[in-house]
Short mmCIF file of C-alpha atoms in Angstrom, two decimals:
data_model
loop_
_atom_site.label_atom_id
_atom_site.label_comp_id
_atom_site.label_asym_id
_atom_site.label_seq_id
_atom_site.Cartn_x
_atom_site.Cartn_y
_atom_site.Cartn_z
CA MET Q 1 -0.02 0.05 0.04
CA ASN Q 2 1.20 3.47 -0.76
CA ALA Q 3 2.91 5.01 2.21
CA ARG Q 4 0.69 8.10 2.45
CA PHE Q 5 -2.29 6.03 3.23
CA THR Q 6 -0.79 4.21 6.26
CA ILE Q 7 -2.84 6.51 8.51
CA ALA Q 8 -6.03 6.10 6.58
CA ALA Q 9 -5.66 2.36 6.43
CA SER Q 10 -6.40 2.02 10.13
CA LEU Q 11 -9.87 3.18 9.61
CA ILE Q 12 -10.84 0.95 6.77
CA ILE Q 13 -12.84 -2.14 7.26
CA CYS Q 14 -12.60 -3.36 3.79
CA VAL Q 15 -15.36 -1.43 2.01
CA ALA Q 16 -14.37 -2.93 -1.30
CA PHE Q 17 -14.76 -6.56 -0.05
CA ALA Q 18 -17.97 -5.84 1.87
CA ALA Q 19 -19.48 -4.14 -1.33
CA SER Q 20 -18.23 -7.20 -3.44
CA ALA Q 21 -20.16 -9.55 -1.09
CA ARG Q 22 -23.37 -7.53 -1.59
CA ALA Q 23 -22.96 -6.53 -5.17
CA ALA Q 24 -25.31 -7.71 -7.84
CA PRO Q 25 -24.22 -8.72 -11.30
CA THR Q 26 -25.59 -5.42 -12.54
CA ASP Q 27 -23.05 -3.69 -10.36
CA ASP Q 28 -20.18 -5.91 -11.27
CA VAL Q 29 -20.15 -4.46 -14.74
CA TYR Q 30 -18.76 -1.22 -13.42
CA ARG Q 31 -14.93 -1.21 -13.03
CA LEU Q 32 -12.40 1.41 -11.98
CA GLY Q 33 -10.24 2.87 -14.59
CA PRO Q 34 -6.55 4.15 -14.61
CA ASP Q 35 -7.67 7.57 -13.29
CA SER Q 36 -8.42 5.76 -10.03
CA GLU Q 37 -5.05 4.17 -9.65
CA PRO Q 38 -1.58 5.48 -8.51
CA HIS Q 39 0.92 5.98 -11.31
CA GLU Q 40 4.65 6.37 -11.27
CA GLY Q 41 5.70 9.98 -11.80
CA VAL Q 42 2.40 11.54 -10.68
CA PRO Q 43 2.97 13.78 -7.75
CA GLN Q 44 1.04 12.41 -4.67
CA GLY Q 45 -0.78 14.48 -2.22
CA ARG Q 46 -0.60 13.80 1.55
CA ILE Q 47 -3.23 12.64 3.90
CA VAL Q 48 -3.51 14.44 7.23
CA GLY Q 49 -5.55 12.73 9.93
CA PRO Q 50 -7.61 11.33 11.38
CA LEU Q 51 -8.51 14.57 13.03
CA THR Q 52 -11.46 15.13 15.31
CA LEU Q 53 -14.16 17.81 15.03
CA ALA Q 54 -16.22 18.48 18.10
CA SER Q 55 -19.47 20.42 17.52
CA ASN Q 56 -21.56 22.77 19.51
CA ILE Q 57 -24.25 22.68 16.80
CA TYR Q 58 -24.56 18.84 17.36
CA PRO Q 59 -23.92 18.91 21.13
CA GLU Q 60 -21.85 16.17 22.69
CA SER Q 61 -20.78 14.85 19.26
CA THR Q 62 -17.48 14.35 17.56
CA ARG Q 63 -16.55 13.13 14.05
CA ASN Q 64 -13.23 12.03 12.46
CA TYR Q 65 -12.08 13.72 9.27
CA TRP Q 66 -9.07 13.60 6.95
CA ILE Q 67 -7.53 16.18 4.71
CA TYR Q 68 -5.99 15.59 1.39
CA VAL Q 69 -3.33 18.26 0.53
CA PRO Q 70 -2.25 18.17 -3.09
CA ALA Q 71 1.35 18.08 -3.95
CA GLN Q 72 0.84 21.22 -5.97
CA TYR Q 73 -0.65 23.12 -3.08
CA ASP Q 74 0.96 26.56 -2.56
CA PRO Q 75 0.14 28.30 0.73
CA ALA Q 76 0.56 31.59 -1.01
CA ARG Q 77 -2.46 30.76 -3.34
CA PRO Q 78 -5.93 29.98 -2.35
CA ALA Q 79 -6.86 26.32 -3.12
CA SER Q 80 -10.28 25.11 -4.11
CA LEU Q 81 -12.10 22.88 -1.69
CA MET Q 82 -14.04 19.78 -1.96
CA ILE Q 83 -15.84 18.00 1.04
CA PHE Q 84 -16.97 14.41 0.98
CA GLN Q 85 -19.55 13.05 3.37
CA ASP Q 86 -19.04 9.40 4.69
CA GLY Q 87 -15.34 10.28 4.39
CA HIS Q 88 -14.02 6.88 5.19
CA ALA Q 89 -15.61 5.43 2.01
CA PHE Q 90 -14.33 8.13 -0.40
CA LEU Q 91 -10.81 8.12 1.15
CA ASN Q 92 -10.29 4.38 1.19
CA PRO Q 93 -7.47 3.51 -1.24
CA THR Q 94 -8.96 -0.05 -1.93
CA GLY Q 95 -12.63 1.10 -2.07
CA ASP Q 96 -14.99 2.23 -4.74
CA TYR Q 97 -14.01 5.91 -5.04
CA ARG Q 98 -10.31 6.26 -4.13
CA ILE Q 99 -10.47 9.95 -4.35
CA PRO Q 100 -6.93 10.78 -3.44
CA TYR Q 101 -5.69 8.82 -6.40
CA VAL Q 102 -8.22 10.54 -8.67
CA PHE Q 103 -7.31 13.89 -7.37
CA ASP Q 104 -3.63 13.14 -7.91
CA ASN Q 105 -4.21 12.29 -11.58
CA LEU Q 106 -6.69 14.97 -12.51
CA ILE Q 107 -4.63 17.76 -10.84
CA TYR Q 108 -1.38 16.50 -12.45
CA ARG Q 109 -3.06 16.83 -15.90
CA ARG Q 110 -4.81 20.10 -15.10
CA GLU Q 111 -8.11 18.52 -15.52
CA MET Q 112 -9.31 20.05 -12.15
CA PRO Q 113 -7.83 22.76 -9.97
CA VAL Q 114 -5.50 22.39 -7.04
CA THR Q 115 -8.08 21.09 -4.46
CA ILE Q 116 -7.89 20.51 -0.86
CA GLY Q 117 -10.13 17.42 -0.12
CA VAL Q 118 -11.86 16.91 3.16
CA PHE Q 119 -13.28 13.59 4.10
CA ILE Q 120 -15.65 13.79 6.97
CA ASN Q 121 -17.56 11.16 8.82
CA PRO Q 122 -21.03 11.53 10.47
CA GLY Q 123 -20.96 12.54 14.15
CA HIS Q 124 -21.43 10.31 17.13
CA ARG Q 125 -21.74 10.59 20.79
CA ALA Q 126 -19.17 9.10 23.20
CA ASP Q 127 -21.19 6.05 23.62
CA GLN Q 128 -21.46 5.36 19.89
CA LYS Q 129 -18.72 4.06 17.61
CA GLU Q 130 -17.03 5.85 14.74
CA ALA Q 131 -18.50 5.12 11.27
CA SER Q 132 -16.53 2.67 9.18
CA GLY Q 133 -16.48 0.73 5.95
CA GLY Q 134 -18.30 -2.11 7.63
CA ASP Q 135 -20.95 0.16 9.29
CA TRP Q 136 -21.60 3.54 7.66
CA GLY Q 137 -23.52 4.47 10.85
CA ASP Q 138 -27.30 4.80 10.07
CA GLN Q 139 -28.03 2.81 13.19
CA THR Q 140 -24.95 3.54 15.34
CA THR Q 141 -24.16 7.27 14.79
CA ASN Q 142 -26.02 10.56 14.02
CA ARG Q 143 -25.76 9.89 10.32
CA ARG Q 144 -29.57 9.49 9.64
CA VAL Q 145 -30.37 12.74 11.27
CA GLU Q 146 -27.39 14.80 10.13
CA TYR Q 147 -27.51 13.83 6.58
CA ASN Q 148 -31.30 13.56 5.76
CA ALA Q 149 -32.66 16.58 7.71
CA MET Q 150 -34.29 19.31 5.60
CA ASN Q 151 -32.79 22.25 7.38
CA ASP Q 152 -29.57 24.17 7.72
CA THR Q 153 -28.13 22.56 10.78
CA TYR Q 154 -25.47 20.41 8.97
CA SER Q 155 -24.45 23.30 6.67
CA ARG Q 156 -23.82 25.40 9.84
CA MET Q 157 -21.68 22.76 11.19
CA ILE Q 158 -19.62 22.63 8.00
CA ILE Q 159 -19.37 26.30 7.47
CA ASP Q 160 -19.20 27.66 11.09
CA GLU Q 161 -17.15 24.80 12.68
CA LEU Q 162 -15.21 22.77 10.03
CA LEU Q 163 -14.17 25.62 7.68
CA PRO Q 164 -12.63 27.76 10.53
CA ALA Q 165 -10.59 24.65 11.63
CA LEU Q 166 -9.37 24.10 8.02
CA GLU Q 167 -8.53 27.82 7.44
CA LYS Q 168 -6.23 27.87 10.50
CA GLU Q 169 -3.86 25.60 8.46
CA TYR Q 170 -4.71 26.03 4.82
CA LYS Q 171 -5.39 28.86 2.42
CA ILE Q 172 -8.81 28.18 1.01
CA SER Q 173 -10.59 30.23 -1.72
CA ALA Q 174 -13.64 32.19 -0.40
CA ASP Q 175 -15.29 32.03 -3.89
CA PRO Q 176 -18.24 29.67 -3.56
CA ASN Q 177 -17.60 28.51 -7.18
CA ASP Q 178 -14.32 27.13 -5.93
CA ARG Q 179 -16.04 24.92 -3.43
CA ALA Q 180 -17.65 21.62 -4.04
CA ILE Q 181 -19.36 19.07 -1.81
CA ALA Q 182 -20.23 15.43 -2.49
CA GLY Q 183 -21.79 12.31 -0.96
CA ALA Q 184 -23.36 8.95 -1.64
CA SER Q 185 -26.89 7.89 -0.58
CA SER Q 186 -27.93 9.98 2.38
CA GLY Q 187 -24.55 11.74 2.11
CA ALA Q 188 -25.63 12.88 -1.36
CA ILE Q 189 -28.89 14.53 -0.25
CA CYS Q 190 -26.74 16.05 2.61
CA ALA Q 191 -24.32 17.57 0.14
CA PHE Q 192 -27.20 19.06 -1.93
CA THR Q 193 -28.78 20.48 1.25
CA VAL Q 194 -25.62 22.23 2.12
CA ALA Q 195 -25.49 23.90 -1.38
CA TRP Q 196 -29.17 24.53 -1.40
CA GLU Q 197 -29.10 26.27 2.02
CA ARG Q 198 -25.84 28.07 1.56
CA PRO Q 199 -25.01 28.72 -2.13
CA ASP Q 200 -23.04 31.69 -0.87
CA GLN Q 201 -20.48 29.10 0.42
CA PHE Q 202 -20.89 26.07 -1.94
CA ARG Q 203 -21.98 25.83 -5.49
CA LYS Q 204 -20.85 22.52 -6.82
CA VAL Q 205 -22.34 19.18 -5.92
CA ILE Q 206 -21.78 15.47 -6.92
CA SER Q 207 -24.57 13.10 -5.83
CA THR Q 208 -24.24 9.35 -6.22
CA ILE Q 209 -27.38 7.00 -5.51
CA GLY Q 210 -28.82 10.10 -3.80
CA SER Q 211 -31.52 9.41 -1.08
CA PHE Q 212 -33.98 12.17 -2.21
CA THR Q 213 -36.70 10.06 -0.58
CA ASN Q 214 -38.91 10.17 2.43
CA ILE Q 215 -36.32 9.30 5.09
CA MET Q 216 -36.83 12.83 6.57
CA GLY Q 217 -39.00 14.44 3.97
CA GLY Q 218 -36.35 14.50 1.15
CA HIS Q 219 -38.89 13.41 -1.40
CA ALA Q 220 -40.04 17.11 -1.29
CA TYR Q 221 -36.89 18.39 -2.96
CA PRO Q 222 -38.19 18.18 -6.66
CA ASP Q 223 -41.16 20.42 -5.76
CA LEU Q 224 -39.03 22.73 -3.75
CA VAL Q 225 -36.65 23.20 -6.74
CA ARG Q 226 -39.63 23.97 -8.95
CA ASP Q 227 -41.21 26.41 -6.57
CA SER Q 228 -38.05 28.29 -5.71
CA GLU Q 229 -36.02 30.82 -7.57
CA PRO Q 230 -33.09 28.96 -9.21
CA LYS Q 231 -29.97 29.02 -7.21
CA PRO Q 232 -26.43 29.07 -8.65
CA ILE Q 233 -25.67 25.45 -8.01
CA ARG Q 234 -24.02 22.94 -10.52
CA ILE Q 235 -24.80 19.36 -9.82
CA PHE Q 236 -24.07 15.89 -11.19
CA LEU Q 237 -26.54 13.12 -10.26
CA GLN Q 238 -25.86 9.35 -10.74
CA ASP Q 239 -28.15 6.49 -9.96
CA GLY Q 240 -29.09 3.04 -11.12
CA VAL Q 241 -32.38 1.77 -12.47
CA ASN Q 242 -32.14 -1.10 -9.91
CA ASP Q 243 -31.70 1.16 -6.97
CA ASN Q 244 -34.23 0.69 -4.08
CA ARG Q 245 -37.61 0.84 -5.95
CA GLY Q 246 -40.06 1.69 -3.25
CA ARG Q 247 -41.27 -1.62 -2.20
CA ARG Q 248 -42.30 -1.40 1.46
CA ARG Q 249 -43.36 -4.13 3.99
CA GLY Q 250 -45.96 -6.44 2.37
CA GLY Q 251 -44.80 -5.46 -1.16
CA GLU Q 252 -46.82 -2.18 -1.36
CA TYR Q 253 -45.11 0.40 -3.57
CA ASP Q 254 -44.55 3.90 -2.18
CA PRO Q 255 -43.25 6.35 -4.80
CA LYS Q 256 -41.72 8.54 -2.02
CA TRP Q 257 -39.40 5.64 -1.15
CA ASP Q 258 -38.38 4.94 -4.84
CA TRP Q 259 -34.74 5.99 -4.91
CA HIS Q 260 -34.41 5.95 -8.80
CA ALA Q 261 -37.91 7.53 -9.46
CA GLN Q 262 -37.00 10.41 -7.00
CA ASN Q 263 -33.47 10.87 -8.79
CA ILE Q 264 -35.42 11.19 -12.09
CA ARG Q 265 -37.80 13.79 -10.56
CA MET Q 266 -34.81 15.70 -9.23
CA ALA Q 267 -33.01 15.81 -12.53
CA ALA Q 268 -36.30 16.87 -14.25
CA ALA Q 269 -37.01 19.58 -11.81
CA LEU Q 270 -33.28 20.95 -12.01
CA THR Q 271 -33.40 20.87 -15.76
CA GLU Q 272 -36.78 22.71 -15.89
CA GLN Q 273 -35.37 25.33 -13.71
CA LYS Q 274 -32.41 25.69 -15.92
CA TYR Q 275 -29.71 24.53 -13.43
CA ASP Q 276 -26.35 23.56 -14.60
CA VAL Q 277 -27.25 19.92 -14.16
CA ASN Q 278 -25.82 16.57 -15.67
CA PHE Q 279 -27.04 13.04 -14.92
CA THR Q 280 -26.58 9.45 -15.79
CA TRP Q 281 -28.67 6.41 -14.94
CA GLY Q 282 -26.83 3.13 -14.94
CA ILE Q 283 -28.02 -0.48 -14.44
CA GLY Q 284 -26.87 -0.84 -10.88
CA THR Q 285 -28.45 -1.21 -7.57
CA HIS Q 286 -27.98 0.93 -4.40
CA SER Q 287 -24.17 0.54 -4.94
CA ASN Q 288 -21.20 2.74 -5.13
CA ARG Q 289 -19.68 0.81 -8.12
CA GLN Q 290 -20.93 3.01 -10.97
CA GLY Q 291 -20.30 6.17 -8.95
CA GLY Q 292 -16.81 5.14 -8.33
CA ALA Q 293 -16.15 4.08 -11.97
CA ILE Q 294 -17.33 7.40 -13.34
CA MET Q 295 -16.07 9.81 -10.55
CA PRO Q 296 -13.17 11.07 -12.61
CA ASP Q 297 -15.49 12.13 -15.51
CA MET Q 298 -17.98 13.66 -12.96
CA LEU Q 299 -15.09 15.69 -11.57
CA ARG Q 300 -13.88 16.89 -14.95
CA TRP Q 301 -17.41 18.04 -15.73
CA LEU Q 302 -17.88 19.68 -12.38
CA TRP Q 303 -14.58 21.68 -12.72
CA ARG Q 304 -14.67 22.01 -16.44
CA ASP Q 305 -14.37 25.80 -16.51
CA TYR Q 306 -12.13 26.54 -13.57
CA PRO Q 307 -9.88 29.61 -14.50
CA ARG Q 308 -6.97 28.48 -16.70
CA PRO Q 309 -5.76 31.02 -19.12
CA ASP Q 310 -5.15 29.66 -22.57
CA ASP Q 311 -2.31 31.80 -24.22
CA PRO Q 312 -1.01 30.33 -27.40
CA HIS Q 313 2.30 32.10 -26.69
CA ASP Q 314 2.66 30.74 -23.11
CA ALA Q 315 2.80 26.99 -22.66
CA SER Q 316 3.18 27.12 -18.85
CA ASN Q 317 -0.49 26.16 -18.38
CA ARG Q 318 -0.35 23.32 -20.93
CA ASN Q 319 2.31 21.20 -19.16
CA LEU Q 320 1.82 18.46 -16.65
CA PHE Q 321 1.60 20.07 -13.25
CA VAL Q 322 4.63 19.19 -11.19
CA PRO Q 323 5.33 21.25 -8.08
CA GLN Q 324 8.43 23.32 -8.16
#
Protein backbone atom coordinates (compact mmCIF):
# COMPACT_ATOMS: atom_id res chain seq x y z
CA MET A 1 0.00 0.00 0.00
CA ASN A 2 1.20 3.52 -0.74
CA ALA A 3 2.91 5.03 2.30
CA ARG A 4 0.70 8.10 2.43
CA PHE A 5 -2.31 5.92 3.22
CA THR A 6 -0.86 4.19 6.26
CA ILE A 7 -2.87 6.46 8.57
CA ALA A 8 -6.06 6.11 6.56
CA ALA A 9 -5.70 2.35 6.42
CA SER A 10 -6.35 2.04 10.12
CA LEU A 11 -9.93 3.21 9.66
CA ILE A 12 -10.79 0.97 6.73
CA ILE A 13 -12.89 -2.14 7.27
CA CYS A 14 -12.57 -3.37 3.72
CA VAL A 15 -15.34 -1.41 2.02
CA ALA A 16 -14.43 -2.97 -1.30
CA PHE A 17 -14.75 -6.52 -0.02
CA ALA A 18 -17.99 -5.80 1.81
CA ALA A 19 -19.40 -4.20 -1.33
CA SER A 20 -18.31 -7.16 -3.41
CA ALA A 21 -20.15 -9.53 -1.13
CA ARG A 22 -23.38 -7.57 -1.58
CA ALA A 23 -22.97 -6.53 -5.19
CA ALA A 24 -25.42 -7.68 -7.81
CA PRO A 25 -24.30 -8.74 -11.31
CA THR A 26 -25.58 -5.41 -12.59
CA ASP A 27 -23.06 -3.68 -10.30
CA ASP A 28 -20.15 -5.90 -11.28
CA VAL A 29 -20.10 -4.45 -14.80
CA TYR A 30 -18.69 -1.19 -13.40
CA ARG A 31 -14.91 -1.22 -13.06
CA LEU A 32 -12.45 1.40 -11.93
CA GLY A 33 -10.21 2.84 -14.62
CA PRO A 34 -6.63 4.12 -14.62
CA ASP A 35 -7.68 7.53 -13.28
CA SER A 36 -8.48 5.79 -9.98
CA GLU A 37 -5.04 4.18 -9.63
CA PRO A 38 -1.63 5.50 -8.55
CA HIS A 39 0.94 6.00 -11.32
CA GLU A 40 4.68 6.39 -11.23
CA GLY A 41 5.72 9.99 -11.80
CA VAL A 42 2.42 11.51 -10.69
CA PRO A 43 2.95 13.77 -7.66
CA GLN A 44 1.06 12.41 -4.69
CA GLY A 45 -0.80 14.51 -2.19
CA ARG A 46 -0.54 13.78 1.50
CA ILE A 47 -3.26 12.67 3.89
CA VAL A 48 -3.55 14.43 7.24
CA GLY A 49 -5.55 12.68 9.94
CA PRO A 50 -7.62 11.29 11.35
CA LEU A 51 -8.47 14.56 13.03
CA THR A 52 -11.43 15.09 15.35
CA LEU A 53 -14.05 17.80 15.06
CA ALA A 54 -16.24 18.46 18.08
CA SER A 55 -19.48 20.34 17.56
CA ASN A 56 -21.61 22.78 19.50
CA ILE A 57 -24.21 22.65 16.74
CA TYR A 58 -24.59 18.90 17.34
CA PRO A 59 -23.96 18.92 21.11
CA GLU A 60 -21.81 16.21 22.65
CA SER A 61 -20.83 14.82 19.25
CA THR A 62 -17.50 14.37 17.52
CA ARG A 63 -16.55 13.09 14.07
CA ASN A 64 -13.33 12.03 12.41
CA TYR A 65 -12.11 13.76 9.30
CA TRP A 66 -9.10 13.59 7.02
CA ILE A 67 -7.54 16.21 4.78
CA TYR A 68 -5.98 15.58 1.37
CA VAL A 69 -3.37 18.21 0.53
CA PRO A 70 -2.27 18.15 -3.13
CA ALA A 71 1.43 18.05 -3.88
CA GLN A 72 0.84 21.22 -5.94
CA TYR A 73 -0.68 23.16 -3.05
CA ASP A 74 0.98 26.55 -2.58
CA PRO A 75 0.18 28.28 0.74
CA ALA A 76 0.54 31.61 -1.04
CA ARG A 77 -2.39 30.80 -3.36
CA PRO A 78 -5.95 29.97 -2.31
CA ALA A 79 -6.88 26.38 -3.13
CA SER A 80 -10.26 25.07 -4.17
CA LEU A 81 -12.10 22.89 -1.66
CA MET A 82 -14.16 19.70 -1.93
CA ILE A 83 -15.83 18.01 1.03
CA PHE A 84 -16.97 14.37 0.99
CA GLN A 85 -19.55 13.03 3.42
CA ASP A 86 -18.98 9.46 4.71
CA GLY A 87 -15.32 10.35 4.41
CA HIS A 88 -14.01 6.88 5.19
CA ALA A 89 -15.60 5.49 2.00
CA PHE A 90 -14.28 8.15 -0.37
CA LEU A 91 -10.79 8.09 1.16
CA ASN A 92 -10.37 4.31 1.14
CA PRO A 93 -7.46 3.41 -1.23
CA THR A 94 -8.99 -0.02 -1.94
CA GLY A 95 -12.63 1.08 -2.05
CA ASP A 96 -15.06 2.18 -4.72
CA TYR A 97 -14.00 5.84 -5.01
CA ARG A 98 -10.28 6.22 -4.12
CA ILE A 99 -10.54 9.99 -4.35
CA PRO A 100 -6.92 10.84 -3.43
CA TYR A 101 -5.66 8.85 -6.44
CA VAL A 102 -8.26 10.52 -8.67
CA PHE A 103 -7.30 13.97 -7.42
CA ASP A 104 -3.60 13.22 -7.94
CA ASN A 105 -4.15 12.25 -11.56
CA LEU A 106 -6.59 15.01 -12.52
CA ILE A 107 -4.62 17.80 -10.85
CA TYR A 108 -1.42 16.53 -12.47
CA ARG A 109 -3.07 16.77 -15.90
CA ARG A 110 -4.71 20.13 -15.07
CA GLU A 111 -8.18 18.63 -15.50
CA MET A 112 -9.30 20.08 -12.18
CA PRO A 113 -7.88 22.85 -10.01
CA VAL A 114 -5.53 22.44 -7.07
CA THR A 115 -8.10 21.24 -4.56
CA ILE A 116 -7.91 20.43 -0.88
CA GLY A 117 -10.12 17.43 -0.17
CA VAL A 118 -11.85 16.89 3.16
CA PHE A 119 -13.31 13.51 4.09
CA ILE A 120 -15.66 13.82 7.04
CA ASN A 121 -17.60 11.12 8.87
CA PRO A 122 -21.02 11.56 10.49
CA GLY A 123 -20.94 12.57 14.13
CA HIS A 124 -21.38 10.30 17.09
CA ARG A 125 -21.71 10.57 20.85
CA ALA A 126 -19.12 9.16 23.22
CA ASP A 127 -21.23 6.03 23.66
CA GLN A 128 -21.44 5.43 19.89
CA LYS A 129 -18.74 4.08 17.62
CA GLU A 130 -17.12 5.86 14.68
CA ALA A 131 -18.56 5.12 11.23
CA SER A 132 -16.52 2.69 9.16
CA GLY A 133 -16.52 0.73 5.94
CA GLY A 134 -18.31 -2.12 7.68
CA ASP A 135 -20.93 0.16 9.25
CA TRP A 136 -21.60 3.56 7.72
CA GLY A 137 -23.54 4.49 10.84
CA ASP A 138 -27.27 4.80 10.10
CA GLN A 139 -28.08 2.74 13.19
CA THR A 140 -25.02 3.53 15.27
CA THR A 141 -24.20 7.25 14.75
CA ASN A 142 -25.98 10.54 14.07
CA ARG A 143 -25.77 9.89 10.30
CA ARG A 144 -29.49 9.52 9.66
CA VAL A 145 -30.38 12.83 11.31
CA GLU A 146 -27.35 14.84 10.21
CA TYR A 147 -27.53 13.80 6.56
CA ASN A 148 -31.28 13.58 5.87
CA ALA A 149 -32.70 16.54 7.76
CA MET A 150 -34.27 19.23 5.59
CA ASN A 151 -32.75 22.21 7.37
CA ASP A 152 -29.55 24.23 7.66
CA THR A 153 -28.12 22.53 10.75
CA TYR A 154 -25.51 20.42 8.99
CA SER A 155 -24.50 23.28 6.70
CA ARG A 156 -23.89 25.42 9.78
CA MET A 157 -21.63 22.74 11.21
CA ILE A 158 -19.64 22.62 7.97
CA ILE A 159 -19.41 26.38 7.54
CA ASP A 160 -19.16 27.61 11.13
CA GLU A 161 -17.12 24.78 12.68
CA LEU A 162 -15.26 22.77 10.03
CA LEU A 163 -14.20 25.61 7.73
CA PRO A 164 -12.60 27.71 10.50
CA ALA A 165 -10.60 24.65 11.58
CA LEU A 166 -9.38 24.16 8.01
CA GLU A 167 -8.55 27.82 7.50
CA LYS A 168 -6.22 27.82 10.49
CA GLU A 169 -3.85 25.59 8.49
CA TYR A 170 -4.68 26.10 4.82
CA LYS A 171 -5.42 28.95 2.46
CA ILE A 172 -8.81 28.19 0.90
CA SER A 173 -10.63 30.21 -1.70
CA ALA A 174 -13.59 32.20 -0.41
CA ASP A 175 -15.27 32.04 -3.83
CA PRO A 176 -18.25 29.63 -3.59
CA ASN A 177 -17.59 28.60 -7.19
CA ASP A 178 -14.30 27.13 -5.94
CA ARG A 179 -16.07 24.97 -3.37
CA ALA A 180 -17.68 21.59 -4.02
CA ILE A 181 -19.40 19.04 -1.82
CA ALA A 182 -20.25 15.41 -2.49
CA GLY A 183 -21.75 12.27 -1.03
CA ALA A 184 -23.41 8.95 -1.65
CA SER A 185 -26.92 7.89 -0.64
CA SER A 186 -27.91 9.97 2.42
CA GLY A 187 -24.54 11.71 2.11
CA ALA A 188 -25.66 12.87 -1.34
CA ILE A 189 -28.88 14.54 -0.23
CA CYS A 190 -26.81 16.03 2.59
CA ALA A 191 -24.34 17.52 0.09
CA PHE A 192 -27.19 18.98 -1.95
CA THR A 193 -28.78 20.44 1.19
CA VAL A 194 -25.56 22.26 2.09
CA ALA A 195 -25.44 23.92 -1.35
CA TRP A 196 -29.21 24.52 -1.35
CA GLU A 197 -29.11 26.22 2.05
CA ARG A 198 -25.81 28.05 1.51
CA PRO A 199 -25.03 28.70 -2.17
CA ASP A 200 -23.04 31.68 -0.89
CA GLN A 201 -20.52 29.08 0.33
CA PHE A 202 -20.85 25.98 -1.92
CA ARG A 203 -22.02 25.84 -5.54
CA LYS A 204 -20.82 22.50 -6.86
CA VAL A 205 -22.37 19.13 -5.93
CA ILE A 206 -21.82 15.48 -6.83
CA SER A 207 -24.61 13.09 -5.85
CA THR A 208 -24.26 9.32 -6.24
CA ILE A 209 -27.27 7.07 -5.51
CA GLY A 210 -28.82 10.08 -3.77
CA SER A 211 -31.48 9.46 -1.13
CA PHE A 212 -33.98 12.11 -2.23
CA THR A 213 -36.64 10.02 -0.53
CA ASN A 214 -38.91 10.20 2.49
CA ILE A 215 -36.35 9.28 5.12
CA MET A 216 -36.90 12.72 6.63
CA GLY A 217 -38.93 14.46 3.94
CA GLY A 218 -36.31 14.50 1.17
CA HIS A 219 -38.91 13.44 -1.43
CA ALA A 220 -40.07 17.08 -1.35
CA TYR A 221 -36.93 18.41 -3.01
CA PRO A 222 -38.15 18.20 -6.65
CA ASP A 223 -41.17 20.34 -5.77
CA LEU A 224 -39.03 22.73 -3.73
CA VAL A 225 -36.70 23.15 -6.70
CA ARG A 226 -39.62 23.92 -9.00
CA ASP A 227 -41.24 26.34 -6.55
CA SER A 228 -38.08 28.31 -5.72
CA GLU A 229 -36.01 30.82 -7.60
CA PRO A 230 -33.07 29.01 -9.22
CA LYS A 231 -29.90 28.97 -7.18
CA PRO A 232 -26.36 29.10 -8.63
CA ILE A 233 -25.71 25.39 -8.10
CA ARG A 234 -23.98 22.98 -10.51
CA ILE A 235 -24.82 19.35 -9.85
CA PHE A 236 -24.10 15.91 -11.27
CA LEU A 237 -26.57 13.14 -10.32
CA GLN A 238 -25.83 9.42 -10.69
CA ASP A 239 -28.16 6.53 -9.95
CA GLY A 240 -29.04 3.02 -11.11
CA VAL A 241 -32.34 1.78 -12.44
CA ASN A 242 -32.11 -1.10 -9.94
CA ASP A 243 -31.70 1.18 -6.94
CA ASN A 244 -34.23 0.72 -4.12
CA ARG A 245 -37.59 0.87 -5.93
CA GLY A 246 -40.04 1.76 -3.21
CA ARG A 247 -41.29 -1.64 -2.12
CA ARG A 248 -42.33 -1.43 1.52
CA ARG A 249 -43.38 -4.12 3.95
CA GLY A 250 -45.89 -6.46 2.35
CA GLY A 251 -44.76 -5.45 -1.13
CA GLU A 252 -46.73 -2.21 -1.27
CA TYR A 253 -45.20 0.39 -3.59
CA ASP A 254 -44.53 3.87 -2.21
CA PRO A 255 -43.16 6.34 -4.79
CA LYS A 256 -41.76 8.52 -2.01
CA TRP A 257 -39.40 5.62 -1.20
CA ASP A 258 -38.40 4.89 -4.79
CA TRP A 259 -34.77 6.01 -4.99
CA HIS A 260 -34.53 5.95 -8.76
CA ALA A 261 -37.89 7.60 -9.41
CA GLN A 262 -36.90 10.38 -7.03
CA ASN A 263 -33.56 10.89 -8.76
CA ILE A 264 -35.41 11.16 -12.09
CA ARG A 265 -37.75 13.74 -10.54
CA MET A 266 -34.78 15.70 -9.20
CA ALA A 267 -33.07 15.75 -12.59
CA ALA A 268 -36.30 16.84 -14.28
CA ALA A 269 -36.93 19.65 -11.79
CA LEU A 270 -33.36 20.94 -11.98
CA THR A 271 -33.49 20.83 -15.78
CA GLU A 272 -36.81 22.67 -15.93
CA GLN A 273 -35.40 25.38 -13.67
CA LYS A 274 -32.36 25.64 -15.94
CA TYR A 275 -29.79 24.56 -13.38
CA ASP A 276 -26.35 23.55 -14.58
CA VAL A 277 -27.18 19.86 -14.19
CA ASN A 278 -25.85 16.61 -15.60
CA PHE A 279 -27.04 13.10 -14.81
CA THR A 280 -26.61 9.47 -15.77
CA TRP A 281 -28.69 6.40 -14.96
CA GLY A 282 -26.84 3.09 -14.96
CA ILE A 283 -28.02 -0.48 -14.49
CA GLY A 284 -26.85 -0.81 -10.88
CA THR A 285 -28.45 -1.20 -7.48
CA HIS A 286 -27.96 0.96 -4.37
CA SER A 287 -24.24 0.49 -4.90
CA ASN A 288 -21.18 2.73 -5.18
CA ARG A 289 -19.74 0.80 -8.12
CA GLN A 290 -20.92 3.04 -10.96
CA GLY A 291 -20.35 6.22 -8.98
CA GLY A 292 -16.76 5.19 -8.34
CA ALA A 293 -16.17 4.13 -11.93
CA ILE A 294 -17.33 7.46 -13.38
CA MET A 295 -16.10 9.74 -10.59
CA PRO A 296 -13.14 11.06 -12.66
CA ASP A 297 -15.51 12.12 -15.44
CA MET A 298 -17.95 13.68 -12.97
CA LEU A 299 -15.09 15.70 -11.50
CA ARG A 300 -13.92 16.84 -14.93
CA TRP A 301 -17.43 18.03 -15.71
CA LEU A 302 -17.86 19.71 -12.32
CA TRP A 303 -14.61 21.68 -12.65
CA ARG A 304 -14.69 22.06 -16.44
CA ASP A 305 -14.40 25.84 -16.49
CA TYR A 306 -12.06 26.57 -13.61
CA PRO A 307 -9.90 29.61 -14.46
CA ARG A 308 -7.02 28.47 -16.63
CA PRO A 309 -5.72 31.04 -19.11
CA ASP A 310 -5.12 29.71 -22.60
CA ASP A 311 -2.35 31.73 -24.19
CA PRO A 312 -0.97 30.36 -27.47
CA HIS A 313 2.30 32.16 -26.68
CA ASP A 314 2.63 30.74 -23.16
CA ALA A 315 2.82 26.98 -22.68
CA SER A 316 3.21 27.13 -18.88
CA ASN A 317 -0.42 26.16 -18.36
CA ARG A 318 -0.26 23.35 -20.92
CA ASN A 319 2.33 21.23 -19.15
CA LEU A 320 1.82 18.46 -16.65
CA PHE A 321 1.51 20.05 -13.22
CA VAL A 322 4.60 19.16 -11.23
CA PRO A 323 5.29 21.22 -8.08
CA GLN A 324 8.42 23.32 -8.17
